[in-house]
């Protein structure tokens, strides 16, 4: 380990510096920032869990109930200023998802201000999800490209080490062996970084995007059902059925959650 510990800082400086430079040169600033942000999130956060979906279904049921009872005027204050909404503030997991907040509120604004068929709403929300995912997938592709380049950069670092070694051919076998070992650390770090760290991070980023898409898809199912004129409980059931079985709350759990809202009302 002493050889690796001694050689690692210099090798990482060569590999990491080249990789960072390539990442910055190859991508626009918004993708660079998104890549760093999503990488940190991939390593520190989980996607929406069952409880997050229960809160989402509760929130939509409460919002749709207010819309049914009070009409557009009753929910206008909530969708115009979601940060000040009593309904939204009661569900922090939803409020922390800025994509979801704009996704829901902007859709309700347009459906209240213009006549739209359920098919139009469906197409509108699909286009929004596609646009959000396209931008995020650019960041995933950028990070994956860095991972793909890491082994090559490790070889570059190793070749530089061999070049250095060539100047010590008369210094004896032990000296040459130590220099070659240090050079090979670059190859090892390049391969390890690609397949043991950056590549898996990019894969997790893609999984997080898919999870976010399922969360938005749940909102979409409820919004389309609302546009068809379905009652709030049916809209929520459409949304519940769109959730993957592993994350989907049971009918009884949602029924209990909606009954709590009715009692509070």
PDB file of C-alpha atoms in Angstrom:
ATOM      1  CA  UNK A   1       0.000   0.000   0.000  1.00  0.00           C
ATOM      2  CA  UNK A   2       2.910   2.373   0.591  1.00  0.00           C
ATOM      3  CA  UNK A   3       3.664   2.467  -3.143  1.00  0.00           C
ATOM      4  CA  UNK A   4       0.016   3.258  -3.955  1.00  0.00           C
ATOM      5  CA  UNK A   5      -0.278   5.904  -1.228  1.00  0.00           C
ATOM      6  CA  UNK A   6       2.911   7.595  -2.371  1.00  0.00           C
ATOM      7  CA  UNK A   7       2.004   7.560  -6.074  1.00  0.00           C
ATOM      8  CA  UNK A   8      -1.753   8.200  -5.841  1.00  0.00           C
ATOM      9  CA  UNK A   9      -1.707  12.022  -5.339  1.00  0.00           C
ATOM     10  CA  UNK A  10       0.365  12.691  -8.451  1.00  0.00           C
ATOM     11  CA  UNK A  11      -1.495  10.129 -10.565  1.00  0.00           C
ATOM     12  CA  UNK A  12      -4.872  11.501  -9.430  1.00  0.00           C
ATOM     13  CA  UNK A  13      -3.736  15.019 -10.241  1.00  0.00           C
ATOM     14  CA  UNK A  14      -2.920  13.936 -13.802  1.00  0.00           C
ATOM     15  CA  UNK A  15      -6.045  11.815 -14.327  1.00  0.00           C
ATOM     16  CA  UNK A  16      -8.498  13.990 -12.403  1.00  0.00           C
ATOM     17  CA  UNK A  17      -7.168  17.236 -13.836  1.00  0.00           C
ATOM     18  CA  UNK A  18      -7.387  15.974 -17.405  1.00  0.00           C
ATOM     19  CA  UNK A  19     -10.860  14.531 -16.800  1.00  0.00           C
ATOM     20  CA  UNK A  20     -12.118  17.760 -15.235  1.00  0.00           C
ATOM     21  CA  UNK A  21     -10.656  19.821 -18.055  1.00  0.00           C
ATOM     22  CA  UNK A  22     -12.274  17.581 -20.671  1.00  0.00           C
ATOM     23  CA  UNK A  23     -15.598  17.749 -18.819  1.00  0.00           C
ATOM     24  CA  UNK A  24     -15.517  21.557 -18.762  1.00  0.00           C
ATOM     25  CA  UNK A  25     -14.438  21.876 -22.411  1.00  0.00           C
ATOM     26  CA  UNK A  26     -17.037  19.415 -23.698  1.00  0.00           C
ATOM     27  CA  UNK A  27     -20.148  20.733 -21.960  1.00  0.00           C
ATOM     28  CA  UNK A  28     -22.079  23.986 -21.546  1.00  0.00           C
ATOM     29  CA  UNK A  29     -22.128  25.518 -18.088  1.00  0.00           C
ATOM     30  CA  UNK A  30     -25.686  24.384 -17.267  1.00  0.00           C
ATOM     31  CA  UNK A  31     -24.728  20.757 -17.946  1.00  0.00           C
ATOM     32  CA  UNK A  32     -21.527  21.100 -15.907  1.00  0.00           C
ATOM     33  CA  UNK A  33     -23.461  22.414 -12.912  1.00  0.00           C
ATOM     34  CA  UNK A  34     -26.219  19.828 -13.320  1.00  0.00           C
ATOM     35  CA  UNK A  35     -23.643  17.039 -13.487  1.00  0.00           C
ATOM     36  CA  UNK A  36     -22.037  18.046 -10.183  1.00  0.00           C
ATOM     37  CA  UNK A  37     -25.383  18.617  -8.495  1.00  0.00           C
ATOM     38  CA  UNK A  38     -26.899  15.340  -9.682  1.00  0.00           C
ATOM     39  CA  UNK A  39     -23.719  13.404  -8.828  1.00  0.00           C
ATOM     40  CA  UNK A  40     -23.864  14.604  -5.224  1.00  0.00           C
ATOM     41  CA  UNK A  41     -27.564  13.791  -5.076  1.00  0.00           C
ATOM     42  CA  UNK A  42     -26.944  10.319  -6.519  1.00  0.00           C
ATOM     43  CA  UNK A  43     -24.462   9.537  -3.745  1.00  0.00           C
ATOM     44  CA  UNK A  44     -26.403  11.080  -0.864  1.00  0.00           C
ATOM     45  CA  UNK A  45     -30.141  10.889  -1.572  1.00  0.00           C
ATOM     46  CA  UNK A  46     -32.805   8.323  -2.366  1.00  0.00           C
ATOM     47  CA  UNK A  47     -35.640   8.634  -4.861  1.00  0.00           C
ATOM     48  CA  UNK A  48     -39.303   9.035  -3.873  1.00  0.00           C
ATOM     49  CA  UNK A  49     -40.391   6.398  -1.354  1.00  0.00           C
ATOM     50  CA  UNK A  50     -43.830   5.059  -0.468  1.00  0.00           C
ATOM     51  CA  UNK A  51     -44.396   7.759   2.163  1.00  0.00           C
ATOM     52  CA  UNK A  52     -43.567  10.463  -0.381  1.00  0.00           C
ATOM     53  CA  UNK A  53     -46.253   9.055  -2.668  1.00  0.00           C
ATOM     54  CA  UNK A  54     -48.764   8.908   0.198  1.00  0.00           C
ATOM     55  CA  UNK A  55     -48.111  12.605   0.869  1.00  0.00           C
ATOM     56  CA  UNK A  56     -48.440  13.403  -2.821  1.00  0.00           C
ATOM     57  CA  UNK A  57     -51.791  11.612  -3.078  1.00  0.00           C
ATOM     58  CA  UNK A  58     -53.013  13.333   0.085  1.00  0.00           C
ATOM     59  CA  UNK A  59     -51.989  16.725  -1.240  1.00  0.00           C
ATOM     60  CA  UNK A  60     -53.693  16.213  -4.606  1.00  0.00           C
ATOM     61  CA  UNK A  61     -56.860  14.954  -2.952  1.00  0.00           C
ATOM     62  CA  UNK A  62     -56.980  18.020  -0.690  1.00  0.00           C
ATOM     63  CA  UNK A  63     -56.270  20.366  -3.603  1.00  0.00           C
ATOM     64  CA  UNK A  64     -58.877  18.748  -5.855  1.00  0.00           C
ATOM     65  CA  UNK A  65     -61.424  18.797  -3.032  1.00  0.00           C
ATOM     66  CA  UNK A  66     -60.889  22.536  -2.636  1.00  0.00           C
ATOM     67  CA  UNK A  67     -61.273  22.959  -6.392  1.00  0.00           C
ATOM     68  CA  UNK A  68     -64.518  20.976  -6.397  1.00  0.00           C
ATOM     69  CA  UNK A  69     -66.027  22.884  -3.480  1.00  0.00           C
ATOM     70  CA  UNK A  70     -64.758  26.422  -4.085  1.00  0.00           C
ATOM     71  CA  UNK A  71     -64.093  26.467  -7.819  1.00  0.00           C
ATOM     72  CA  UNK A  72     -61.107  28.100  -9.566  1.00  0.00           C
ATOM     73  CA  UNK A  73     -61.118  31.052  -7.155  1.00  0.00           C
ATOM     74  CA  UNK A  74     -60.625  28.683  -4.236  1.00  0.00           C
ATOM     75  CA  UNK A  75     -57.338  27.240  -5.477  1.00  0.00           C
ATOM     76  CA  UNK A  76     -55.979  30.237  -7.360  1.00  0.00           C
ATOM     77  CA  UNK A  77     -54.091  31.481  -4.302  1.00  0.00           C
ATOM     78  CA  UNK A  78     -52.485  28.065  -3.870  1.00  0.00           C
ATOM     79  CA  UNK A  79     -51.217  27.616  -7.422  1.00  0.00           C
ATOM     80  CA  UNK A  80     -50.183  31.254  -7.898  1.00  0.00           C
ATOM     81  CA  UNK A  81     -48.009  31.326  -4.766  1.00  0.00           C
ATOM     82  CA  UNK A  82     -47.281  27.714  -3.762  1.00  0.00           C
ATOM     83  CA  UNK A  83     -44.667  28.818  -1.195  1.00  0.00           C
ATOM     84  CA  UNK A  84     -47.429  30.522   0.785  1.00  0.00           C
ATOM     85  CA  UNK A  85     -50.073  27.834   0.306  1.00  0.00           C
ATOM     86  CA  UNK A  86     -51.339  26.147   3.483  1.00  0.00           C
ATOM     87  CA  UNK A  87     -52.092  23.025   1.467  1.00  0.00           C
ATOM     88  CA  UNK A  88     -48.657  22.702  -0.120  1.00  0.00           C
ATOM     89  CA  UNK A  89     -46.713  23.670   3.007  1.00  0.00           C
ATOM     90  CA  UNK A  90     -48.284  20.726   4.828  1.00  0.00           C
ATOM     91  CA  UNK A  91     -46.456  18.343   2.494  1.00  0.00           C
ATOM     92  CA  UNK A  92     -42.704  19.116   2.628  1.00  0.00           C
ATOM     93  CA  UNK A  93     -41.601  16.212   0.425  1.00  0.00           C
ATOM     94  CA  UNK A  94     -43.667  17.692  -2.414  1.00  0.00           C
ATOM     95  CA  UNK A  95     -42.496  21.256  -1.776  1.00  0.00           C
ATOM     96  CA  UNK A  96     -38.850  20.192  -1.894  1.00  0.00           C
ATOM     97  CA  UNK A  97     -39.357  18.845  -5.412  1.00  0.00           C
ATOM     98  CA  UNK A  98     -39.304  22.061  -7.443  1.00  0.00           C
ATOM     99  CA  UNK A  99     -39.961  20.216 -10.713  1.00  0.00           C
ATOM    100  CA  UNK A 100     -43.128  18.690  -9.284  1.00  0.00           C
ATOM    101  CA  UNK A 101     -44.388  21.995  -7.833  1.00  0.00           C
ATOM    102  CA  UNK A 102     -44.089  23.818 -11.170  1.00  0.00           C
ATOM    103  CA  UNK A 103     -45.369  20.773 -13.039  1.00  0.00           C
ATOM    104  CA  UNK A 104     -48.609  20.718 -11.034  1.00  0.00           C
ATOM    105  CA  UNK A 105     -49.180  24.444 -10.565  1.00  0.00           C
ATOM    106  CA  UNK A 106     -48.406  25.477 -14.143  1.00  0.00           C
ATOM    107  CA  UNK A 107     -50.712  22.774 -15.472  1.00  0.00           C
ATOM    108  CA  UNK A 108     -53.585  23.876 -13.250  1.00  0.00           C
ATOM    109  CA  UNK A 109     -53.032  27.499 -14.298  1.00  0.00           C
ATOM    110  CA  UNK A 110     -53.378  26.698 -17.986  1.00  0.00           C
ATOM    111  CA  UNK A 111     -56.332  24.352 -17.517  1.00  0.00           C
ATOM    112  CA  UNK A 112     -58.171  27.033 -15.535  1.00  0.00           C
ATOM    113  CA  UNK A 113     -57.412  29.818 -18.011  1.00  0.00           C
ATOM    114  CA  UNK A 114     -58.101  27.946 -21.261  1.00  0.00           C
ATOM    115  CA  UNK A 115     -60.354  25.144 -22.418  1.00  0.00           C
ATOM    116  CA  UNK A 116     -58.315  22.000 -22.932  1.00  0.00           C
ATOM    117  CA  UNK A 117     -59.376  18.436 -23.603  1.00  0.00           C
ATOM    118  CA  UNK A 118     -57.915  15.586 -21.517  1.00  0.00           C
ATOM    119  CA  UNK A 119     -55.890  14.571 -24.575  1.00  0.00           C
ATOM    120  CA  UNK A 120     -54.376  18.060 -24.783  1.00  0.00           C
ATOM    121  CA  UNK A 121     -53.414  17.931 -21.106  1.00  0.00           C
ATOM    122  CA  UNK A 122     -51.932  14.469 -21.598  1.00  0.00           C
ATOM    123  CA  UNK A 123     -49.793  15.684 -24.510  1.00  0.00           C
ATOM    124  CA  UNK A 124     -48.782  18.840 -22.647  1.00  0.00           C
ATOM    125  CA  UNK A 125     -47.566  16.919 -19.606  1.00  0.00           C
ATOM    126  CA  UNK A 126     -45.754  14.343 -21.735  1.00  0.00           C
ATOM    127  CA  UNK A 127     -43.908  17.162 -23.496  1.00  0.00           C
ATOM    128  CA  UNK A 128     -42.956  18.718 -20.148  1.00  0.00           C
ATOM    129  CA  UNK A 129     -41.626  15.428 -18.740  1.00  0.00           C
ATOM    130  CA  UNK A 130     -39.697  14.788 -21.951  1.00  0.00           C
ATOM    131  CA  UNK A 131     -38.070  18.240 -21.819  1.00  0.00           C
ATOM    132  CA  UNK A 132     -37.100  17.858 -18.154  1.00  0.00           C
ATOM    133  CA  UNK A 133     -35.600  14.427 -18.778  1.00  0.00           C
ATOM    134  CA  UNK A 134     -33.731  15.519 -21.882  1.00  0.00           C
ATOM    135  CA  UNK A 135     -31.834  18.201 -19.985  1.00  0.00           C
ATOM    136  CA  UNK A 136     -31.044  15.865 -17.098  1.00  0.00           C
ATOM    137  CA  UNK A 137     -29.936  13.045 -19.402  1.00  0.00           C
ATOM    138  CA  UNK A 138     -27.404  15.450 -20.947  1.00  0.00           C
ATOM    139  CA  UNK A 139     -25.743  15.633 -17.528  1.00  0.00           C
ATOM    140  CA  UNK A 140     -25.808  11.838 -17.174  1.00  0.00           C
ATOM    141  CA  UNK A 141     -24.231  11.440 -20.613  1.00  0.00           C
ATOM    142  CA  UNK A 142     -21.515  13.962 -19.716  1.00  0.00           C
ATOM    143  CA  UNK A 143     -20.603  12.130 -16.495  1.00  0.00           C
ATOM    144  CA  UNK A 144     -20.679   8.753 -18.248  1.00  0.00           C
ATOM    145  CA  UNK A 145     -18.322  10.128 -20.912  1.00  0.00           C
ATOM    146  CA  UNK A 146     -15.879  11.103 -18.171  1.00  0.00           C
ATOM    147  CA  UNK A 147     -16.127   7.555 -16.782  1.00  0.00           C
ATOM    148  CA  UNK A 148     -15.450   6.102 -20.235  1.00  0.00           C
ATOM    149  CA  UNK A 149     -12.347   8.288 -20.584  1.00  0.00           C
ATOM    150  CA  UNK A 150     -10.867   7.496 -17.167  1.00  0.00           C
ATOM    151  CA  UNK A 151      -9.074   4.233 -18.166  1.00  0.00           C
ATOM    152  CA  UNK A 152      -7.453   6.018 -21.114  1.00  0.00           C
ATOM    153  CA  UNK A 153      -6.316   8.859 -18.897  1.00  0.00           C
ATOM    154  CA  UNK A 154      -4.948   6.276 -16.459  1.00  0.00           C
ATOM    155  CA  UNK A 155      -2.857   4.869 -19.300  1.00  0.00           C
ATOM    156  CA  UNK A 156      -1.619   8.385 -20.080  1.00  0.00           C
ATOM    157  CA  UNK A 157      -0.522   8.771 -16.462  1.00  0.00           C
ATOM    158  CA  UNK A 158       1.163   5.343 -16.599  1.00  0.00           C
ATOM    159  CA  UNK A 159       3.008   6.212 -19.817  1.00  0.00           C
ATOM    160  CA  UNK A 160       4.292   9.420 -18.226  1.00  0.00           C
ATOM    161  CA  UNK A 161       5.566   7.301 -15.332  1.00  0.00           C
ATOM    162  CA  UNK A 162       7.346   4.962 -17.741  1.00  0.00           C
ATOM    163  CA  UNK A 163       8.916   7.964 -19.501  1.00  0.00           C
ATOM    164  CA  UNK A 164      10.220   9.081 -16.122  1.00  0.00           C
ATOM    165  CA  UNK A 165      11.502   5.553 -15.447  1.00  0.00           C
ATOM    166  CA  UNK A 166      13.566   5.544 -18.652  1.00  0.00           C
ATOM    167  CA  UNK A 167      15.836   8.180 -17.119  1.00  0.00           C
ATOM    168  CA  UNK A 168      16.771   5.777 -14.295  1.00  0.00           C
ATOM    169  CA  UNK A 169      17.720   2.630 -16.212  1.00  0.00           C
ATOM    170  CA  UNK A 170      21.200   2.664 -14.678  1.00  0.00           C
ATOM    171  CA  UNK A 171      19.946   3.041 -11.095  1.00  0.00           C
ATOM    172  CA  UNK A 172      19.358  -0.647 -10.451  1.00  0.00           C
ATOM    173  CA  UNK A 173      16.452  -3.074 -10.432  1.00  0.00           C
ATOM    174  CA  UNK A 174      14.918  -1.896  -7.154  1.00  0.00           C
ATOM    175  CA  UNK A 175      14.715   1.737  -8.282  1.00  0.00           C
ATOM    176  CA  UNK A 176      13.282   0.789 -11.674  1.00  0.00           C
ATOM    177  CA  UNK A 177      10.771  -1.573 -10.048  1.00  0.00           C
ATOM    178  CA  UNK A 178       9.540   1.149  -7.697  1.00  0.00           C
ATOM    179  CA  UNK A 179       9.138   3.635 -10.553  1.00  0.00           C
ATOM    180  CA  UNK A 180       7.278   1.148 -12.763  1.00  0.00           C
ATOM    181  CA  UNK A 181       5.014   0.234  -9.832  1.00  0.00           C
ATOM    182  CA  UNK A 182       4.214   3.918  -9.300  1.00  0.00           C
ATOM    183  CA  UNK A 183       3.435   4.291 -12.996  1.00  0.00           C
ATOM    184  CA  UNK A 184       1.049   1.321 -12.938  1.00  0.00           C
ATOM    185  CA  UNK A 185      -0.858   2.946 -10.084  1.00  0.00           C
ATOM    186  CA  UNK A 186      -2.177   5.403 -12.708  1.00  0.00           C
ATOM    187  CA  UNK A 187      -3.657   2.570 -14.765  1.00  0.00           C
ATOM    188  CA  UNK A 188      -5.204   1.052 -11.660  1.00  0.00           C
ATOM    189  CA  UNK A 189      -6.736   4.343 -10.534  1.00  0.00           C
ATOM    190  CA  UNK A 190      -8.092   5.040 -14.016  1.00  0.00           C
ATOM    191  CA  UNK A 191      -9.840   1.674 -14.256  1.00  0.00           C
ATOM    192  CA  UNK A 192     -11.072   1.812 -10.652  1.00  0.00           C
ATOM    193  CA  UNK A 193     -12.383   5.360 -11.040  1.00  0.00           C
ATOM    194  CA  UNK A 194     -14.249   4.439 -14.219  1.00  0.00           C
ATOM    195  CA  UNK A 195     -15.878   1.190 -13.129  1.00  0.00           C
ATOM    196  CA  UNK A 196     -15.908   1.585  -9.374  1.00  0.00           C
ATOM    197  CA  UNK A 197     -16.937   5.202  -8.861  1.00  0.00           C
ATOM    198  CA  UNK A 198     -17.849   7.494 -11.767  1.00  0.00           C
ATOM    199  CA  UNK A 199     -19.604   4.886 -13.934  1.00  0.00           C
ATOM    200  CA  UNK A 200     -21.872   3.680 -11.074  1.00  0.00           C
ATOM    201  CA  UNK A 201     -22.572   7.318 -10.161  1.00  0.00           C
ATOM    202  CA  UNK A 202     -23.778   8.001 -13.711  1.00  0.00           C
ATOM    203  CA  UNK A 203     -25.964   4.888 -13.578  1.00  0.00           C
ATOM    204  CA  UNK A 204     -27.467   6.043 -10.269  1.00  0.00           C
ATOM    205  CA  UNK A 205     -28.098   9.484 -11.787  1.00  0.00           C
ATOM    206  CA  UNK A 206     -30.086   7.799 -14.563  1.00  0.00           C
ATOM    207  CA  UNK A 207     -32.057   5.775 -12.010  1.00  0.00           C
ATOM    208  CA  UNK A 208     -32.836   8.979 -10.092  1.00  0.00           C
ATOM    209  CA  UNK A 209     -34.153  10.581 -13.289  1.00  0.00           C
ATOM    210  CA  UNK A 210     -36.411   7.576 -13.896  1.00  0.00           C
ATOM    211  CA  UNK A 211     -37.686   7.762 -10.311  1.00  0.00           C
ATOM    212  CA  UNK A 212     -38.392  11.478 -10.716  1.00  0.00           C
ATOM    213  CA  UNK A 213     -40.224  10.695 -13.958  1.00  0.00           C
ATOM    214  CA  UNK A 214     -42.453   8.194 -12.171  1.00  0.00           C
ATOM    215  CA  UNK A 215     -43.258  10.830  -9.545  1.00  0.00           C
ATOM    216  CA  UNK A 216     -44.248  13.326 -12.240  1.00  0.00           C
ATOM    217  CA  UNK A 217     -46.160  10.575 -14.036  1.00  0.00           C
ATOM    218  CA  UNK A 218     -48.243  10.088 -10.900  1.00  0.00           C
ATOM    219  CA  UNK A 219     -49.193  13.781 -10.954  1.00  0.00           C
ATOM    220  CA  UNK A 220     -49.937  13.536 -14.674  1.00  0.00           C
ATOM    221  CA  UNK A 221     -52.355  10.635 -14.174  1.00  0.00           C
ATOM    222  CA  UNK A 222     -54.305  12.620 -11.578  1.00  0.00           C
ATOM    223  CA  UNK A 223     -54.361  15.809 -13.682  1.00  0.00           C
ATOM    224  CA  UNK A 224     -55.668  14.020 -16.770  1.00  0.00           C
ATOM    225  CA  UNK A 225     -58.370  12.333 -14.691  1.00  0.00           C
ATOM    226  CA  UNK A 226     -59.335  15.705 -13.195  1.00  0.00           C
ATOM    227  CA  UNK A 227     -59.625  17.173 -16.687  1.00  0.00           C
ATOM    228  CA  UNK A 228     -62.013  14.358 -17.587  1.00  0.00           C
ATOM    229  CA  UNK A 229     -64.264  15.451 -14.748  1.00  0.00           C
ATOM    230  CA  UNK A 230     -63.508  12.596 -12.359  1.00  0.00           C
ATOM    231  CA  UNK A 231     -64.118  13.200  -8.627  1.00  0.00           C
ATOM    232  CA  UNK A 232     -61.049  13.766  -6.409  1.00  0.00           C
ATOM    233  CA  UNK A 233     -60.976  10.250  -4.976  1.00  0.00           C
ATOM    234  CA  UNK A 234     -61.025   8.765  -8.482  1.00  0.00           C
ATOM    235  CA  UNK A 235     -58.258  11.130  -9.627  1.00  0.00           C
ATOM    236  CA  UNK A 236     -56.156   9.963  -6.694  1.00  0.00           C
ATOM    237  CA  UNK A 237     -56.864   6.330  -7.577  1.00  0.00           C
ATOM    238  CA  UNK A 238     -55.701   6.904 -11.144  1.00  0.00           C
ATOM    239  CA  UNK A 239     -52.511   8.390  -9.711  1.00  0.00           C
ATOM    240  CA  UNK A 240     -52.061   5.507  -7.248  1.00  0.00           C
ATOM    241  CA  UNK A 241     -52.404   2.893  -9.986  1.00  0.00           C
ATOM    242  CA  UNK A 242     -49.634   4.598 -11.998  1.00  0.00           C
ATOM    243  CA  UNK A 243     -47.096   4.034  -9.189  1.00  0.00           C
ATOM    244  CA  UNK A 244     -44.796   1.024  -9.427  1.00  0.00           C
ATOM    245  CA  UNK A 245     -45.928  -1.837  -7.137  1.00  0.00           C
ATOM    246  CA  UNK A 246     -42.813  -1.637  -4.988  1.00  0.00           C
ATOM    247  CA  UNK A 247     -43.491   2.003  -4.091  1.00  0.00           C
ATOM    248  CA  UNK A 248     -47.284   2.000  -4.413  1.00  0.00           C
ATOM    249  CA  UNK A 249     -49.293   2.557  -1.220  1.00  0.00           C
ATOM    250  CA  UNK A 250     -52.201   0.189  -0.761  1.00  0.00           C
ATOM    251  CA  UNK A 251     -55.811   1.227  -1.326  1.00  0.00           C
ATOM    252  CA  UNK A 252     -56.397   1.037   2.437  1.00  0.00           C
ATOM    253  CA  UNK A 253     -53.449   3.348   3.159  1.00  0.00           C
ATOM    254  CA  UNK A 254     -54.672   5.946   0.690  1.00  0.00           C
ATOM    255  CA  UNK A 255     -58.258   5.594   1.915  1.00  0.00           C
ATOM    256  CA  UNK A 256     -57.102   6.222   5.491  1.00  0.00           C
ATOM    257  CA  UNK A 257     -55.045   9.232   4.389  1.00  0.00           C
ATOM    258  CA  UNK A 258     -57.941  10.819   2.484  1.00  0.00           C
ATOM    259  CA  UNK A 259     -60.350  10.204   5.371  1.00  0.00           C
ATOM    260  CA  UNK A 260     -57.977  12.113   7.660  1.00  0.00           C
ATOM    261  CA  UNK A 261     -58.243  15.086   5.292  1.00  0.00           C
ATOM    262  CA  UNK A 262     -62.040  14.864   5.262  1.00  0.00           C
ATOM    263  CA  UNK A 263     -62.110  14.852   9.068  1.00  0.00           C
ATOM    264  CA  UNK A 264     -59.780  17.846   9.226  1.00  0.00           C
ATOM    265  CA  UNK A 265     -62.000  19.702   6.751  1.00  0.00           C
TER     266      UNK A 265
END
